[in-house]
Amino acid sequence: MELHEIRYFLAASETLNFTRAAEDCGVAVPSLTRAIKKLEDELGGQLFRRERRLTHLTDLGRLMQRHFQTLQDAAETARSEAARYVSANTKLKLGVISTMSSAHLVAFLKHLRERAPDLDLEIWESHCADIAEALSRGDIDIAIMTLPDYSEDFRPLELFREPYQVAFSRGHRFGNLREVPLRELEGEDYVKRLHCEFPSNFARLDVAKPYQAVRTRYSTEREDWVQTMVAAGLGITLMPKFLPVIADLELRDLVDPEVFRTVSIVTRAGRRHSPPVERALDSAKSLDWTAVKPST
């Protein structure tokens, strides 16, 4: 007996109408009738009895209905588990911070494709807090993040360190400086990037956050808006060194102290690594991140 024959029989036993059962199965009535006749020949008895316009199961048919339903349920479970197995070995959900350098991300993706060409990648982009929650819930498998500290729920692997710079418009007084000490930010109009992890990096240095010294005039999540407002002279901002910048924007290193963020690839502690996660980790470890040239 074959699975499609069992499926036809179960449809007919549910509807007790061969025409409707054939429609439900997407086949012609003769095909369904032949399949059921084949089952009857193999089992040695009638499964259905037709009396005029009434069709009903025989005792053998009722007995086989229970067994065949168990077989069909087992087959569907097997298909579902097989699909999950295949998906677990070919699909990866990667969370990436929105301020990740595109050059570094593309270098990683190319390196990963070379090592796992059959991998299907879904990239989930947001700020660090959202990504951490998604990783905790299991909505994503692995993440590239920049938190200064991680709870015991996460396992970070440091990839590279990225200094912060001061961004300003042409003609600003910072243009006369080779580097900008943090104290020089005092009193400046500031364009704040919402969800920026920059202030939290001061915690490692026991340094006061600069937002107490600057005048925050604008706040937005949009990176292009931040840079455009700064280029228009509406204020200064701080930004990761490897982030692409628009024209008419000048940059200087931030010093005294130098502040940096640590870019890490992070997994959930206690969660077994799937093959795609293992490949992503191996690729991240083997990539020479210092050799990546930032976008301009």
CSV table of C-alpha atoms in Angstrom, one decimal:
chain,number,residue,atom,x,y,z
A,1,MET,CA,0.0,0.0,0.0
A,2,GLU,CA,1.1,3.6,-0.7
A,3,LEU,CA,0.6,6.8,1.3
A,4,HIS,CA,-1.6,8.4,-1.4
A,5,GLU,CA,-3.9,5.4,-1.3
A,6,ILE,CA,-4.2,5.7,2.5
A,7,ARG,CA,-4.9,9.5,2.0
A,8,TYR,CA,-7.7,8.8,-0.5
A,9,PHE,CA,-9.2,6.2,1.8
A,10,LEU,CA,-9.2,8.5,4.8
A,11,ALA,CA,-10.8,11.3,2.8
A,12,ALA,CA,-13.5,8.9,1.6
A,13,SER,CA,-14.1,7.6,5.1
A,14,GLU,CA,-14.5,11.2,6.4
A,15,THR,CA,-16.9,12.3,3.7
A,16,LEU,CA,-18.6,9.0,2.8
A,17,ASN,CA,-18.8,10.5,-0.6
A,18,PHE,CA,-16.4,9.5,-3.3
A,19,THR,CA,-17.0,12.6,-5.4
A,20,ARG,CA,-16.3,15.0,-2.5
A,21,ALA,CA,-13.3,12.9,-1.4
A,22,ALA,CA,-11.8,13.0,-4.9
A,23,GLU,CA,-12.3,16.8,-5.0
A,24,ASP,CA,-10.6,17.2,-1.5
A,25,CYS,CA,-7.7,15.1,-2.7
A,26,GLY,CA,-7.4,16.9,-6.1
A,27,VAL,CA,-7.9,13.8,-8.2
A,28,ALA,CA,-10.5,12.3,-10.5
A,29,VAL,CA,-13.1,10.0,-9.0
A,30,PRO,CA,-11.8,7.0,-11.0
A,31,SER,CA,-8.3,7.5,-9.6
A,32,LEU,CA,-9.7,7.5,-6.0
A,33,THR,CA,-11.9,4.5,-6.7
A,34,ARG,CA,-9.0,2.5,-8.2
A,35,ALA,CA,-6.8,3.3,-5.2
A,36,ILE,CA,-9.4,2.1,-2.7
A,37,LYS,CA,-10.0,-1.0,-4.8
A,38,LYS,CA,-6.3,-1.7,-4.7
A,39,LEU,CA,-6.3,-1.4,-0.9
A,40,GLU,CA,-9.3,-3.8,-0.6
A,41,ASP,CA,-7.5,-6.4,-2.8
A,42,GLU,CA,-4.4,-6.1,-0.7
A,43,LEU,CA,-6.3,-6.4,2.6
A,44,GLY,CA,-8.6,-9.1,1.4
A,45,GLY,CA,-12.0,-7.5,2.1
A,46,GLN,CA,-14.3,-4.6,1.4
A,47,LEU,CA,-13.6,-1.3,3.1
A,48,PHE,CA,-16.8,0.5,1.9
A,49,ARG,CA,-20.3,-0.8,1.3
A,50,ARG,CA,-22.6,1.1,-1.1
A,51,GLU,CA,-26.3,0.7,-0.7
A,52,ARG,CA,-28.1,2.8,-3.3
A,53,ARG,CA,-26.9,6.4,-2.6
A,54,LEU,CA,-25.6,5.6,0.8
A,55,THR,CA,-22.0,4.8,1.4
A,56,HIS,CA,-20.6,3.6,4.7
A,57,LEU,CA,-17.6,1.8,6.2
A,58,THR,CA,-17.6,-1.9,6.7
A,59,ASP,CA,-16.3,-3.4,10.0
A,60,LEU,CA,-12.9,-3.9,8.2
A,61,GLY,CA,-13.1,-0.3,7.0
A,62,ARG,CA,-13.6,1.1,10.5
A,63,LEU,CA,-10.7,-1.0,11.8
A,64,MET,CA,-8.4,0.1,9.0
A,65,GLN,CA,-9.5,3.7,9.5
A,66,ARG,CA,-7.8,3.8,12.9
A,67,HIS,CA,-4.6,2.2,11.7
A,68,PHE,CA,-4.4,4.3,8.5
A,69,GLN,CA,-5.0,7.5,10.5
A,70,THR,CA,-2.1,6.6,12.7
A,71,LEU,CA,0.1,5.9,9.7
A,72,GLN,CA,-0.8,9.2,8.1
A,73,ASP,CA,-0.2,11.1,11.3
A,74,ALA,CA,3.2,9.4,11.6
A,75,ALA,CA,4.0,10.3,8.0
A,76,GLU,CA,3.1,14.0,8.5
A,77,THR,CA,5.2,14.1,11.7
A,78,ALA,CA,8.2,12.6,9.8
A,79,ARG,CA,7.8,15.2,7.0
A,80,SER,CA,7.6,18.0,9.6
A,81,GLU,CA,10.7,16.8,11.5
A,82,ALA,CA,12.6,16.3,8.2
A,83,ALA,CA,11.8,19.9,7.2
A,84,ARG,CA,12.9,21.2,10.6
A,85,TYR,CA,16.2,19.2,10.3
A,86,VAL,CA,16.9,20.5,6.8
A,87,SER,CA,16.0,24.1,7.9
A,88,ALA,CA,18.3,23.8,10.9
A,89,ASN,CA,21.2,22.9,8.7
A,90,THR,CA,20.7,25.5,6.0
A,91,LYS,CA,19.1,28.6,7.6
A,92,LEU,CA,20.6,31.2,9.9
A,93,LYS,CA,19.0,34.2,11.5
A,94,LEU,CA,21.6,36.8,12.1
A,95,GLY,CA,21.0,40.0,14.2
A,96,VAL,CA,23.2,43.0,13.3
A,97,ILE,CA,23.4,46.4,15.0
A,98,SER,CA,22.2,49.2,12.7
A,99,THR,CA,25.5,51.1,13.1
A,100,MET,CA,27.6,48.1,11.9
A,101,SER,CA,30.1,49.0,9.3
A,102,SER,CA,28.8,47.8,6.0
A,103,ALA,CA,32.4,47.0,4.8
A,104,HIS,CA,32.9,44.7,7.9
A,105,LEU,CA,29.5,43.1,7.5
A,106,VAL,CA,30.0,42.4,3.8
A,107,ALA,CA,33.5,41.0,4.5
A,108,PHE,CA,32.0,38.6,7.0
A,109,LEU,CA,29.2,37.6,4.7
A,110,LYS,CA,31.5,36.8,1.9
A,111,HIS,CA,33.8,34.8,4.2
A,112,LEU,CA,30.8,32.9,5.5
A,113,ARG,CA,29.5,32.2,2.0
A,114,GLU,CA,32.9,30.7,1.0
A,115,ARG,CA,32.8,28.4,4.0
A,116,ALA,CA,29.0,27.6,3.8
A,117,PRO,CA,27.8,28.2,0.3
A,118,ASP,CA,24.4,26.5,0.9
A,119,LEU,CA,23.5,28.6,3.8
A,120,ASP,CA,20.4,30.8,3.6
A,121,LEU,CA,20.8,33.9,5.7
A,122,GLU,CA,18.2,36.2,7.2
A,123,ILE,CA,19.6,39.4,8.6
A,124,TRP,CA,17.6,41.1,11.3
A,125,GLU,CA,18.8,44.7,11.9
A,126,SER,CA,18.1,46.9,14.9
A,127,HIS,CA,19.7,48.5,18.0
A,128,CYS,CA,21.5,46.5,20.7
A,129,ALA,CA,18.6,46.3,23.2
A,130,ASP,CA,16.2,44.9,20.6
A,131,ILE,CA,18.8,42.4,19.3
A,132,ALA,CA,19.6,41.2,22.8
A,133,GLU,CA,15.9,40.6,23.5
A,134,ALA,CA,15.5,38.8,20.1
A,135,LEU,CA,18.5,36.5,20.9
A,136,SER,CA,17.1,35.7,24.3
A,137,ARG,CA,13.7,34.8,22.9
A,138,GLY,CA,15.2,32.7,20.1
A,139,ASP,CA,13.9,34.9,17.3
A,140,ILE,CA,17.5,35.0,16.0
A,141,ASP,CA,20.2,32.4,16.2
A,142,ILE,CA,23.3,34.7,16.6
A,143,ALA,CA,24.1,38.4,16.7
A,144,ILE,CA,26.8,41.0,16.0
A,145,MET,CA,26.5,43.4,18.9
A,146,THR,CA,28.5,46.1,20.7
A,147,LEU,CA,27.3,46.1,24.3
A,148,PRO,CA,30.1,47.1,26.8
A,149,ASP,CA,29.0,44.3,29.2
A,150,TYR,CA,27.0,41.1,28.8
A,151,SER,CA,25.0,39.2,31.3
A,152,GLU,CA,25.6,35.5,32.0
A,153,ASP,CA,22.8,34.7,29.5
A,154,PHE,CA,25.1,35.5,26.6
A,155,ARG,CA,28.5,34.3,25.2
A,156,PRO,CA,30.3,37.1,23.3
A,157,LEU,CA,33.4,36.6,21.1
A,158,GLU,CA,35.3,39.8,20.5
A,159,LEU,CA,35.9,40.6,16.8
A,160,PHE,CA,37.4,44.0,16.8
A,161,ARG,CA,37.5,47.3,18.6
A,162,GLU,CA,36.2,50.5,16.9
A,163,PRO,CA,37.2,54.0,18.2
A,164,TYR,CA,34.7,56.8,18.3
A,165,GLN,CA,35.2,60.1,16.4
A,166,VAL,CA,33.7,63.5,16.5
A,167,ALA,CA,31.8,64.5,13.4
A,168,PHE,CA,31.2,68.2,12.5
A,169,SER,CA,30.5,70.4,9.5
A,170,ARG,CA,33.2,72.2,7.5
A,171,GLY,CA,34.3,75.5,9.0
A,172,HIS,CA,33.7,74.3,12.6
A,173,ARG,CA,36.4,75.2,15.1
A,174,PHE,CA,37.3,71.4,15.5
A,175,GLY,CA,38.7,71.6,12.0
A,176,ASN,CA,41.7,73.4,13.4
A,177,LEU,CA,42.5,70.5,15.8
A,178,ARG,CA,44.3,67.2,14.9
A,179,GLU,CA,42.4,65.5,17.7
A,180,VAL,CA,39.5,66.5,19.9
A,181,PRO,CA,39.7,66.1,23.6
A,182,LEU,CA,36.5,65.1,25.3
A,183,ARG,CA,36.4,68.3,27.3
A,184,GLU,CA,36.2,70.4,24.1
A,185,LEU,CA,32.6,69.1,23.5
A,186,GLU,CA,31.3,71.2,26.4
A,187,GLY,CA,28.7,73.7,25.3
A,188,GLU,CA,28.4,72.4,21.7
A,189,ASP,CA,25.1,71.8,20.1
A,190,TYR,CA,24.7,68.1,19.7
A,191,VAL,CA,22.7,65.8,17.4
A,192,LYS,CA,22.0,62.6,19.3
A,193,ARG,CA,21.6,59.2,17.7
A,194,LEU,CA,18.8,57.4,19.6
A,195,HIS,CA,19.6,53.9,21.0
A,196,CYS,CA,23.3,54.7,20.5
A,197,GLU,CA,25.5,52.6,22.8
A,198,PHE,CA,28.2,55.2,22.9
A,199,PRO,CA,27.4,56.6,26.4
A,200,SER,CA,27.4,53.1,28.0
A,201,ASN,CA,31.0,52.7,26.9
A,202,PHE,CA,32.1,55.4,29.3
A,203,ALA,CA,31.1,53.1,32.2
A,204,ARG,CA,34.3,51.1,31.6
A,205,LEU,CA,36.4,54.3,32.0
A,206,ASP,CA,34.6,55.9,34.9
A,207,VAL,CA,34.1,59.0,32.8
A,208,ALA,CA,31.0,61.2,32.9
A,209,LYS,CA,28.7,60.9,29.9
A,210,PRO,CA,29.3,63.8,27.4
A,211,TYR,CA,25.6,64.6,27.2
A,212,GLN,CA,25.8,66.5,30.4
A,213,ALA,CA,28.2,69.0,28.8
A,214,VAL,CA,26.7,69.3,25.3
A,215,ARG,CA,23.3,70.8,24.3
A,216,THR,CA,21.3,68.1,22.7
A,217,ARG,CA,19.2,69.9,20.1
A,218,TYR,CA,18.1,67.0,18.0
A,219,SER,CA,17.5,63.3,18.5
A,220,THR,CA,16.6,60.7,15.8
A,221,GLU,CA,17.1,57.0,15.0
A,222,ARG,CA,17.9,57.8,11.3
A,223,GLU,CA,21.7,57.7,10.7
A,224,ASP,CA,21.3,59.6,7.4
A,225,TRP,CA,19.4,62.3,9.2
A,226,VAL,CA,22.0,62.6,11.9
A,227,GLN,CA,24.8,63.0,9.4
A,228,THR,CA,22.8,65.4,7.2
A,229,MET,CA,22.0,67.7,10.2
A,230,VAL,CA,25.6,67.7,11.3
A,231,ALA,CA,26.8,68.5,7.8
A,232,ALA,CA,24.3,71.4,7.7
A,233,GLY,CA,25.9,72.9,10.8
A,234,LEU,CA,23.0,72.1,13.2
A,235,GLY,CA,25.4,70.4,15.7
A,236,ILE,CA,28.1,67.9,16.2
A,237,THR,CA,27.9,64.2,16.9
A,238,LEU,CA,30.0,61.2,17.9
A,239,MET,CA,30.1,58.2,15.6
A,240,PRO,CA,31.9,54.9,15.2
A,241,LYS,CA,35.1,55.3,13.1
A,242,PHE,CA,34.2,52.7,10.4
A,243,LEU,CA,30.6,54.0,9.7
A,244,PRO,CA,30.3,55.4,6.2
A,245,VAL,CA,30.1,59.2,6.1
A,246,ILE,CA,28.4,61.6,3.7
A,247,ALA,CA,30.1,64.5,2.0
A,248,ASP,CA,30.7,67.8,3.8
A,249,LEU,CA,31.3,66.0,7.0
A,250,GLU,CA,34.6,66.2,8.8
A,251,LEU,CA,35.9,63.8,11.5
A,252,ARG,CA,38.5,63.9,14.2
A,253,ASP,CA,39.6,61.3,16.7
A,254,LEU,CA,38.2,61.6,20.2
A,255,VAL,CA,40.9,61.6,22.9
A,256,ASP,CA,41.4,62.2,26.6
A,257,PRO,CA,40.1,59.7,26.9
A,258,GLU,CA,39.9,57.6,23.8
A,259,VAL,CA,36.6,55.9,23.8
A,260,PHE,CA,35.9,52.7,21.7
A,261,ARG,CA,33.3,50.1,21.3
A,262,THR,CA,33.9,46.3,21.1
A,263,VAL,CA,32.2,44.6,18.2
A,264,SER,CA,31.4,41.0,19.2
A,265,ILE,CA,29.6,38.0,17.8
A,266,VAL,CA,27.2,36.7,20.4
A,267,THR,CA,25.3,33.5,21.1
A,268,ARG,CA,22.8,32.6,23.8
A,269,ALA,CA,24.4,30.8,26.7
A,270,GLY,CA,23.1,27.2,27.3
A,271,ARG,CA,21.6,26.9,23.8
A,272,ARG,CA,23.1,24.2,21.6
A,273,HIS,CA,24.8,25.5,18.5
A,274,SER,CA,23.2,24.4,15.2
A,275,PRO,CA,25.5,23.7,12.3
A,276,PRO,CA,24.8,27.2,10.8
A,277,VAL,CA,25.7,28.8,14.1
A,278,GLU,CA,28.9,26.8,14.2
A,279,ARG,CA,29.8,27.9,10.7
A,280,ALA,CA,29.1,31.5,11.5
A,281,LEU,CA,31.3,31.4,14.6
A,282,ASP,CA,34.1,29.6,12.8
A,283,SER,CA,33.9,32.2,10.0
A,284,ALA,CA,34.0,35.1,12.5
A,285,LYS,CA,37.1,33.6,14.2
A,286,SER,CA,39.0,33.0,11.0
A,287,LEU,CA,38.3,36.4,9.4
A,288,ASP,CA,41.1,39.0,9.6
A,289,TRP,CA,38.9,41.9,10.8
A,290,THR,CA,41.8,44.3,11.0
A,291,ALA,CA,42.4,43.9,7.2
A,292,VAL,CA,38.9,45.1,6.3
A,293,LYS,CA,39.0,48.6,4.7
A,294,PRO,CA,36.2,50.8,5.9
A,295,SER,CA,33.7,52.2,3.3
A,296,THR,CA,34.2,55.9,2.3
